[in-house]
PDB file of C-alpha atoms in Angstrom:
ATOM      1  CA  MET O   1      86.791  14.065  56.404  1.00  0.00           C
ATOM      2  CA  PRO O   2      85.366  16.234  59.237  1.00  0.00           C
ATOM      3  CA  GLY O   3      84.772  19.450  57.351  1.00  0.00           C
ATOM      4  CA  LYS O   4      84.278  20.645  53.782  1.00  0.00           C
ATOM      5  CA  VAL O   5      87.162  21.630  51.545  1.00  0.00           C
ATOM      6  CA  VAL O   6      86.983  25.432  49.992  1.00  0.00           C
ATOM      7  CA  CYS O   7      89.101  27.765  48.266  1.00  0.00           C
ATOM      8  CA  ARG O   8      91.297  30.063  50.219  1.00  0.00           C
ATOM      9  CA  ASP O   9      88.737  33.038  49.844  1.00  0.00           C
ATOM     10  CA  GLU O  10      85.951  31.139  51.150  1.00  0.00           C
ATOM     11  CA  TRP O  11      87.889  29.850  54.083  1.00  0.00           C
ATOM     12  CA  LEU O  12      89.016  33.507  54.798  1.00  0.00           C
ATOM     13  CA  ALA O  13      85.402  34.420  54.759  1.00  0.00           C
ATOM     14  CA  ALA O  14      84.356  31.756  57.301  1.00  0.00           C
ATOM     15  CA  ARG O  15      87.451  32.767  59.389  1.00  0.00           C
ATOM     16  CA  LYS O  16      86.364  36.294  59.682  1.00  0.00           C
ATOM     17  CA  ASP O  17      82.978  35.270  60.628  1.00  0.00           C
ATOM     18  CA  LEU O  18      84.147  32.864  63.455  1.00  0.00           C
ATOM     19  CA  LEU O  19      86.691  35.483  64.494  1.00  0.00           C
ATOM     20  CA  ASP O  20      83.556  37.963  65.350  1.00  0.00           C
ATOM     21  CA  LYS O  21      82.206  34.964  67.490  1.00  0.00           C
ATOM     22  CA  GLU O  22      85.455  34.628  69.047  1.00  0.00           C
ATOM     23  CA  LYS O  23      85.898  38.042  70.183  1.00  0.00           C
ATOM     24  CA  ALA O  24      82.164  38.209  71.473  1.00  0.00           C
ATOM     25  CA  ALA O  25      83.250  35.284  73.640  1.00  0.00           C
ATOM     26  CA  VAL O  26      86.494  36.800  74.945  1.00  0.00           C
ATOM     27  CA  ARG O  27      84.622  40.101  75.697  1.00  0.00           C
ATOM     28  CA  ALA O  28      82.031  37.978  77.953  1.00  0.00           C
ATOM     29  CA  ALA O  29      84.957  36.032  79.419  1.00  0.00           C
ATOM     30  CA  ALA O  30      86.527  39.440  80.492  1.00  0.00           C
ATOM     31  CA  ALA O  31      83.220  40.856  81.850  1.00  0.00           C
ATOM     32  CA  PHE O  32      82.767  37.819  83.824  1.00  0.00           C
ATOM     33  CA  ASN O  33      86.081  38.174  85.306  1.00  0.00           C
ATOM     34  CA  GLU O  34      85.757  41.850  85.997  1.00  0.00           C
ATOM     35  CA  GLN O  35      82.483  41.117  88.075  1.00  0.00           C
ATOM     36  CA  LEU O  36      84.068  38.510  89.987  1.00  0.00           C
ATOM     37  CA  ARG O  37      87.042  40.911  90.902  1.00  0.00           C
ATOM     38  CA  ASN O  38      85.056  43.915  91.765  1.00  0.00           C
ATOM     39  CA  ASP O  39      81.649  42.938  92.595  1.00  0.00           C
ATOM     40  CA  PHE O  40      81.572  39.635  94.097  1.00  0.00           C
ATOM     41  CA  PRO O  41      81.183  39.108  97.678  1.00  0.00           C
ATOM     42  CA  MET O  42      83.506  37.230  99.998  1.00  0.00           C
ATOM     43  CA  VAL O  43      82.901  35.445 103.458  1.00  0.00           C
ATOM     44  CA  LYS O  44      85.068  35.815 106.339  1.00  0.00           C
ATOM     45  CA  LEU O  45      86.288  32.528 107.831  1.00  0.00           C
ATOM     46  CA  ASP O  46      86.127  31.828 111.583  1.00  0.00           C
ATOM     47  CA  LYS O  47      86.556  27.892 111.595  1.00  0.00           C
ATOM     48  CA  ALA O  48      90.131  26.858 112.248  1.00  0.00           C
ATOM     49  CA  TYR O  49      91.466  23.951 109.801  1.00  0.00           C
ATOM     50  CA  THR O  50      94.316  21.867 110.258  1.00  0.00           C
ATOM     51  CA  PHE O  51      96.094  20.303 107.266  1.00  0.00           C
ATOM     52  CA  GLU O  52      98.964  17.807 106.974  1.00  0.00           C
ATOM     53  CA  ASP O  53     101.900  17.032 104.617  1.00  0.00           C
ATOM     54  CA  PRO O  54     105.263  15.147 105.036  1.00  0.00           C
ATOM     55  CA  LYS O  55     106.615  18.289 106.943  1.00  0.00           C
ATOM     56  CA  GLY O  56     103.923  18.353 109.615  1.00  0.00           C
ATOM     57  CA  ASN O  57     100.813  20.215 110.331  1.00  0.00           C
ATOM     58  CA  HIS O  58      99.618  23.487 108.807  1.00  0.00           C
ATOM     59  CA  THR O  59      96.703  25.761 109.219  1.00  0.00           C
ATOM     60  CA  LEU O  60      94.960  27.247 106.314  1.00  0.00           C
ATOM     61  CA  ALA O  61      96.755  30.574 106.912  1.00  0.00           C
ATOM     62  CA  GLY O  62     100.012  28.534 106.689  1.00  0.00           C
ATOM     63  CA  LEU O  63      99.015  27.267 103.152  1.00  0.00           C
ATOM     64  CA  PHE O  64      99.205  30.723 101.664  1.00  0.00           C
ATOM     65  CA  GLN O  65     103.053  30.686 102.321  1.00  0.00           C
ATOM     66  CA  GLY O  66     103.225  34.280 102.963  1.00  0.00           C
ATOM     67  CA  ARG O  67     101.062  35.278  99.906  1.00  0.00           C
ATOM     68  CA  LYS O  68      97.940  37.171  99.832  1.00  0.00           C
ATOM     69  CA  GLN O  69      95.842  34.898  97.580  1.00  0.00           C
ATOM     70  CA  LEU O  70      95.197  30.814  97.863  1.00  0.00           C
ATOM     71  CA  ILE O  71      93.877  28.484  95.028  1.00  0.00           C
ATOM     72  CA  VAL O  72      92.961  25.088  96.318  1.00  0.00           C
ATOM     73  CA  TYR O  73      92.087  22.334  93.713  1.00  0.00           C
ATOM     74  CA  HIS O  74      89.981  19.726  95.825  1.00  0.00           C
ATOM     75  CA  PHE O  75      91.452  16.330  94.352  1.00  0.00           C
ATOM     76  CA  MET O  76      89.409  13.585  94.660  1.00  0.00           C
ATOM     77  CA  LEU O  77      91.250  10.983  96.652  1.00  0.00           C
ATOM     78  CA  GLY O  78      89.409   9.467  99.824  1.00  0.00           C
ATOM     79  CA  PRO O  79      90.781   7.683 102.511  1.00  0.00           C
ATOM     80  CA  ASP O  80      89.325   4.446 101.039  1.00  0.00           C
ATOM     81  CA  ASP O  81      90.590   5.167  97.594  1.00  0.00           C
ATOM     82  CA  GLU O  82      93.324   3.025  96.120  1.00  0.00           C
ATOM     83  CA  ALA O  83      94.071   5.940  93.608  1.00  0.00           C
ATOM     84  CA  GLY O  84      93.353   9.234  92.579  1.00  0.00           C
ATOM     85  CA  CYS O  85      90.351  10.270  90.439  1.00  0.00           C
ATOM     86  CA  SER O  86      91.212   9.787  86.679  1.00  0.00           C
ATOM     87  CA  GLY O  87      89.406  12.837  85.803  1.00  0.00           C
ATOM     88  CA  CYS O  88      91.162  15.014  88.751  1.00  0.00           C
ATOM     89  CA  SER O  89      94.355  13.097  87.401  1.00  0.00           C
ATOM     90  CA  PHE O  90      93.584  14.470  84.031  1.00  0.00           C
ATOM     91  CA  LEU O  91      93.060  18.053  85.260  1.00  0.00           C
ATOM     92  CA  THR O  92      96.369  17.977  87.273  1.00  0.00           C
ATOM     93  CA  ASP O  93      98.171  17.068  84.054  1.00  0.00           C
ATOM     94  CA  ASN O  94      96.872  20.046  82.571  1.00  0.00           C
ATOM     95  CA  LEU O  95      98.097  22.589  85.407  1.00  0.00           C
ATOM     96  CA  PRO O  96     101.139  24.842  84.850  1.00  0.00           C
ATOM     97  CA  SER O  97     104.252  22.970  84.854  1.00  0.00           C
ATOM     98  CA  SER O  98     105.817  25.844  86.941  1.00  0.00           C
ATOM     99  CA  LEU O  99     103.885  27.759  89.598  1.00  0.00           C
ATOM    100  CA  THR O 100     106.286  30.700  89.608  1.00  0.00           C
ATOM    101  CA  HIS O 101     103.992  32.949  87.324  1.00  0.00           C
ATOM    102  CA  LEU O 102     101.366  32.438  90.027  1.00  0.00           C
ATOM    103  CA  TYR O 103     103.785  33.231  92.935  1.00  0.00           C
ATOM    104  CA  ALA O 104     104.828  36.203  91.329  1.00  0.00           C
ATOM    105  CA  ALA O 105     101.136  37.347  91.339  1.00  0.00           C
ATOM    106  CA  ASP O 106     101.033  36.812  95.056  1.00  0.00           C
ATOM    107  CA  THR O 107      99.052  33.603  94.759  1.00  0.00           C
ATOM    108  CA  THR O 108      99.735  30.106  96.048  1.00  0.00           C
ATOM    109  CA  PHE O 109      98.330  27.090  94.535  1.00  0.00           C
ATOM    110  CA  VAL O 110      97.862  23.705  96.343  1.00  0.00           C
ATOM    111  CA  LEU O 111      95.924  20.388  96.004  1.00  0.00           C
ATOM    112  CA  VAL O 112      93.840  19.032  99.033  1.00  0.00           C
ATOM    113  CA  SER O 113      92.349  15.896  99.471  1.00  0.00           C
ATOM    114  CA  ARG O 114      90.869  13.924 102.344  1.00  0.00           C
ATOM    115  CA  ALA O 115      93.145  10.827 102.257  1.00  0.00           C
ATOM    116  CA  PRO O 116      95.813  10.270 104.531  1.00  0.00           C
ATOM    117  CA  VAL O 117      99.356  12.034 103.978  1.00  0.00           C
ATOM    118  CA  ALA O 118     101.087   8.394 103.100  1.00  0.00           C
ATOM    119  CA  LYS O 119      98.249   7.639 100.414  1.00  0.00           C
ATOM    120  CA  ILE O 120      98.451  11.163  99.076  1.00  0.00           C
ATOM    121  CA  GLU O 121     102.636  10.872  98.757  1.00  0.00           C
ATOM    122  CA  GLN O 122     102.158   7.435  97.047  1.00  0.00           C
ATOM    123  CA  TYR O 123      99.869   8.485  94.540  1.00  0.00           C
ATOM    124  CA  LYS O 124     102.094  11.784  93.903  1.00  0.00           C
ATOM    125  CA  LYS O 125     105.134   9.822  93.284  1.00  0.00           C
ATOM    126  CA  ARG O 126     103.442   7.588  90.903  1.00  0.00           C
ATOM    127  CA  MET O 127     102.100  10.558  88.894  1.00  0.00           C
ATOM    128  CA  GLY O 128     105.625  12.262  88.858  1.00  0.00           C
ATOM    129  CA  TRP O 129     103.982  15.461  90.242  1.00  0.00           C
ATOM    130  CA  ASP O 130     105.653  18.133  92.728  1.00  0.00           C
ATOM    131  CA  PHE O 131     102.474  20.210  93.470  1.00  0.00           C
ATOM    132  CA  PRO O 132     102.206  21.106  96.999  1.00  0.00           C
ATOM    133  CA  TRP O 133      99.355  18.681  98.125  1.00  0.00           C
ATOM    134  CA  TYR O 134      97.785  18.444 101.490  1.00  0.00           C
ATOM    135  CA  SER O 135      95.887  16.081 103.412  1.00  0.00           C
ATOM    136  CA  SER O 136      92.721  17.314 105.371  1.00  0.00           C
ATOM    137  CA  PHE O 137      91.964  13.916 106.818  1.00  0.00           C
ATOM    138  CA  GLY O 138      89.988  14.298 110.128  1.00  0.00           C
ATOM    139  CA  THR O 139      88.783  17.835 109.694  1.00  0.00           C
ATOM    140  CA  GLU O 140      85.677  19.353 108.196  1.00  0.00           C
ATOM    141  CA  PHE O 141      87.090  21.219 105.269  1.00  0.00           C
ATOM    142  CA  ASN O 142      86.226  19.158 102.529  1.00  0.00           C
ATOM    143  CA  TRP O 143      82.575  18.757 104.083  1.00  0.00           C
ATOM    144  CA  ASP O 144      82.574  22.574 104.709  1.00  0.00           C
ATOM    145  CA  PHE O 145      83.182  22.980 101.056  1.00  0.00           C
ATOM    146  CA  ASN O 146      80.932  20.710  99.815  1.00  0.00           C
ATOM    147  CA  VAL O 147      83.409  18.213  97.892  1.00  0.00           C
ATOM    148  CA  SER O 148      82.967  15.369 100.356  1.00  0.00           C
ATOM    149  CA  LEU O 149      79.340  14.532 100.407  1.00  0.00           C
ATOM    150  CA  ASP O 150      77.362  12.079 102.737  1.00  0.00           C
ATOM    151  CA  LYS O 151      74.043  13.057 103.908  1.00  0.00           C
ATOM    152  CA  ASP O 152      74.655  10.754 107.241  1.00  0.00           C
ATOM    153  CA  VAL O 153      77.746  13.505 107.808  1.00  0.00           C
ATOM    154  CA  LYS O 154      76.226  16.684 106.539  1.00  0.00           C
ATOM    155  CA  SER O 155      72.551  17.250 105.503  1.00  0.00           C
ATOM    156  CA  PRO O 156      71.225  18.633 103.455  1.00  0.00           C
ATOM    157  CA  VAL O 157      73.784  17.377 100.516  1.00  0.00           C
ATOM    158  CA  VAL O 158      74.648  20.358  98.386  1.00  0.00           C
ATOM    159  CA  TYR O 159      76.908  20.294  95.279  1.00  0.00           C
ATOM    160  CA  ASN O 160      77.810  22.875  93.062  1.00  0.00           C
ATOM    161  CA  CYS O 161      75.700  25.366  95.047  1.00  0.00           C
ATOM    162  CA  MET O 162      72.420  23.289  94.623  1.00  0.00           C
ATOM    163  CA  LEU O 163      70.583  20.539  96.623  1.00  0.00           C
ATOM    164  CA  THR O 164      71.443  17.219  95.069  1.00  0.00           C
ATOM    165  CA  GLN O 165      67.703  16.683  94.300  1.00  0.00           C
ATOM    166  CA  ARG O 166      68.490  19.001  91.317  1.00  0.00           C
ATOM    167  CA  HIS O 167      71.094  16.743  89.988  1.00  0.00           C
ATOM    168  CA  LYS O 168      68.879  13.742  89.488  1.00  0.00           C
ATOM    169  CA  GLU O 169      70.146  13.757  85.631  1.00  0.00           C
ATOM    170  CA  MET O 170      73.846  12.843  86.763  1.00  0.00           C
ATOM    171  CA  GLU O 171      74.798   9.286  87.097  1.00  0.00           C
ATOM    172  CA  LYS O 172      77.344   9.561  89.835  1.00  0.00           C
ATOM    173  CA  PRO O 173      75.792   9.196  93.534  1.00  0.00           C
ATOM    174  CA  PHE O 174      76.131  12.107  95.749  1.00  0.00           C
ATOM    175  CA  LYS O 175      78.031  10.319  98.188  1.00  0.00           C
ATOM    176  CA  GLY O 176      81.923  10.424  98.514  1.00  0.00           C
ATOM    177  CA  GLU O 177      84.582  12.620  96.881  1.00  0.00           C
ATOM    178  CA  HIS O 178      83.673  15.279  94.218  1.00  0.00           C
ATOM    179  CA  PRO O 179      85.829  17.826  92.190  1.00  0.00           C
ATOM    180  CA  GLY O 180      85.916  21.400  92.970  1.00  0.00           C
ATOM    181  CA  LEU O 181      88.334  24.289  93.458  1.00  0.00           C
ATOM    182  CA  SER O 182      88.209  27.181  96.019  1.00  0.00           C
ATOM    183  CA  VAL O 183      89.825  30.547  96.115  1.00  0.00           C
ATOM    184  CA  PHE O 184      90.736  32.353  99.539  1.00  0.00           C
ATOM    185  CA  TYR O 185      92.125  35.864 100.378  1.00  0.00           C
ATOM    186  CA  LYS O 186      94.261  36.902 103.215  1.00  0.00           C
ATOM    187  CA  GLU O 187      94.152  40.456 104.897  1.00  0.00           C
ATOM    188  CA  GLY O 188      96.233  40.516 107.863  1.00  0.00           C
ATOM    189  CA  ASN O 189      95.370  37.728 110.022  1.00  0.00           C
ATOM    190  CA  ASP O 190      91.729  37.449 108.567  1.00  0.00           C
ATOM    191  CA  LEU O 191      91.021  34.862 105.802  1.00  0.00           C
ATOM    192  CA  PHE O 192      88.169  34.986 103.351  1.00  0.00           C
ATOM    193  CA  HIS O 193      86.628  32.567 100.780  1.00  0.00           C
ATOM    194  CA  THR O 194      86.095  34.585  97.768  1.00  0.00           C
ATOM    195  CA  TYR O 195      85.094  31.788  95.090  1.00  0.00           C
ATOM    196  CA  SER O 196      84.444  28.169  94.542  1.00  0.00           C
ATOM    197  CA  THR O 197      83.490  26.115  91.205  1.00  0.00           C
ATOM    198  CA  TYR O 198      82.634  22.441  90.767  1.00  0.00           C
ATOM    199  CA  ALA O 199      81.815  20.123  87.880  1.00  0.00           C
ATOM    200  CA  ARG O 200      81.848  21.828  84.525  1.00  0.00           C
ATOM    201  CA  GLY O 201      82.996  24.886  86.027  1.00  0.00           C
ATOM    202  CA  LEU O 202      86.527  23.237  86.046  1.00  0.00           C
ATOM    203  CA  ASP O 203      86.740  22.934  82.488  1.00  0.00           C
ATOM    204  CA  GLY O 204      88.418  26.017  81.846  1.00  0.00           C
ATOM    205  CA  LEU O 205      91.513  24.436  83.440  1.00  0.00           C
ATOM    206  CA  LEU O 206      91.776  21.792  80.969  1.00  0.00           C
ATOM    207  CA  VAL O 207      94.228  23.201  78.366  1.00  0.00           C
ATOM    208  CA  THR O 208      94.179  19.783  76.514  1.00  0.00           C
ATOM    209  CA  ASN O 209      90.666  20.086  75.697  1.00  0.00           C
ATOM    210  CA  GLN O 210      91.111  23.613  74.728  1.00  0.00           C
ATOM    211  CA  LEU O 211      93.775  22.722  72.017  1.00  0.00           C
ATOM    212  CA  LEU O 212      91.568  19.728  70.833  1.00  0.00           C
ATOM    213  CA  ASP O 213      88.562  22.102  70.288  1.00  0.00           C
ATOM    214  CA  LEU O 214      90.815  23.987  67.819  1.00  0.00           C
ATOM    215  CA  THR O 215      91.224  20.866  65.683  1.00  0.00           C
ATOM    216  CA  PRO O 216      88.927  19.411  62.905  1.00  0.00           C
ATOM    217  CA  LEU O 217      88.385  16.202  65.181  1.00  0.00           C
ATOM    218  CA  GLY O 218      87.929  17.918  68.429  1.00  0.00           C
ATOM    219  CA  ARG O 219      87.792  15.909  71.631  1.00  0.00           C
ATOM    220  CA  GLN O 220      86.870  12.682  69.980  1.00  0.00           C
ATOM    221  CA  ASP O 221      85.316  11.483  73.183  1.00  0.00           C
ATOM    222  CA  VAL O 222      88.479  10.148  74.370  1.00  0.00           C
ATOM    223  CA  PRO O 223      88.300   8.601  77.750  1.00  0.00           C
ATOM    224  CA  TRP O 224      90.304   9.958  80.425  1.00  0.00           C
ATOM    225  CA  LYS O 225      93.099   7.768  81.682  1.00  0.00           C
ATOM    226  CA  ARG O 226      96.055   8.369  84.046  1.00  0.00           C
ATOM    227  CA  HIS O 227      99.114   9.262  81.988  1.00  0.00           C
ATOM    228  CA  ASP O 228     100.796   6.071  82.954  1.00  0.00           C
ATOM    229  CA  GLU O 229      97.782   4.001  81.817  1.00  0.00           C
ATOM    230  CA  TYR O 230      97.893   4.819  77.958  1.00  0.00           C
ATOM    231  CA  ASP O 231      99.791   2.122  75.632  1.00  0.00           C
ATOM    232  CA  SER O 232     100.828   2.424  72.156  1.00  0.00           C
ATOM    233  CA  LYS O 233      97.397   2.054  70.702  1.00  0.00           C
ATOM    234  CA  ASP O 234      96.120   4.508  72.754  1.00  0.00           C
ATOM    235  CA  LEU O 235      98.546   7.022  71.628  1.00  0.00           C
ATOM    236  CA  LYS O 236      98.317   6.338  68.060  1.00  0.00           C
ATOM    237  CA  SER O 237     101.955   5.697  67.817  1.00  0.00           C
ATOM    238  CA  SER O 238     103.549   3.887  64.528  1.00  0.00           C
TER     239      SER O 238
END
């Protein structure tokens, strides 16, 4: 039993106390979002990048698909990987089933990986996803936005806005592909980088975890698997 059993009146008193804390958290999140919209600076991009999908090559401006804003999820699938990262796959499963609401807000969402197009398409088909997904293979895009890391390619190595020496507590070596999300804005012909987040900064996209956080058992430290790797025992089916 994860919690104590009480009468309805005691439960209601506890719920009201928790509600005050929830409202404070919502207000803090609203203040953060307001700062991000109104006070946070942006950087004009001068370097040209080329991306590829089955339809051909595209510029970064082309990824906007005619809209003013672009959100890029840096999906961990490198040229030598046999499958996409299980954590990135879990996150992608948590993305909106339809992107039309983003489109209505003049915002395009895409995935970008350093793997070649053929490898991306193979994994995309396996997972049953239809999100726009581009290859940055052979470009500096991943390196410039600090999601592909290798001190022999780009030094010093920076991840999550910090030199990797400050990440010694993390077990994963700082080489190879890493998760992140970047946001871009288009004004006329000019492109701007407005925001990036990495690691735990991506937690807000994990709706599965947010739902589990509302339950008595919580997240239960269930290891991430690709959705086609669960068996009936994993799913607690009868």
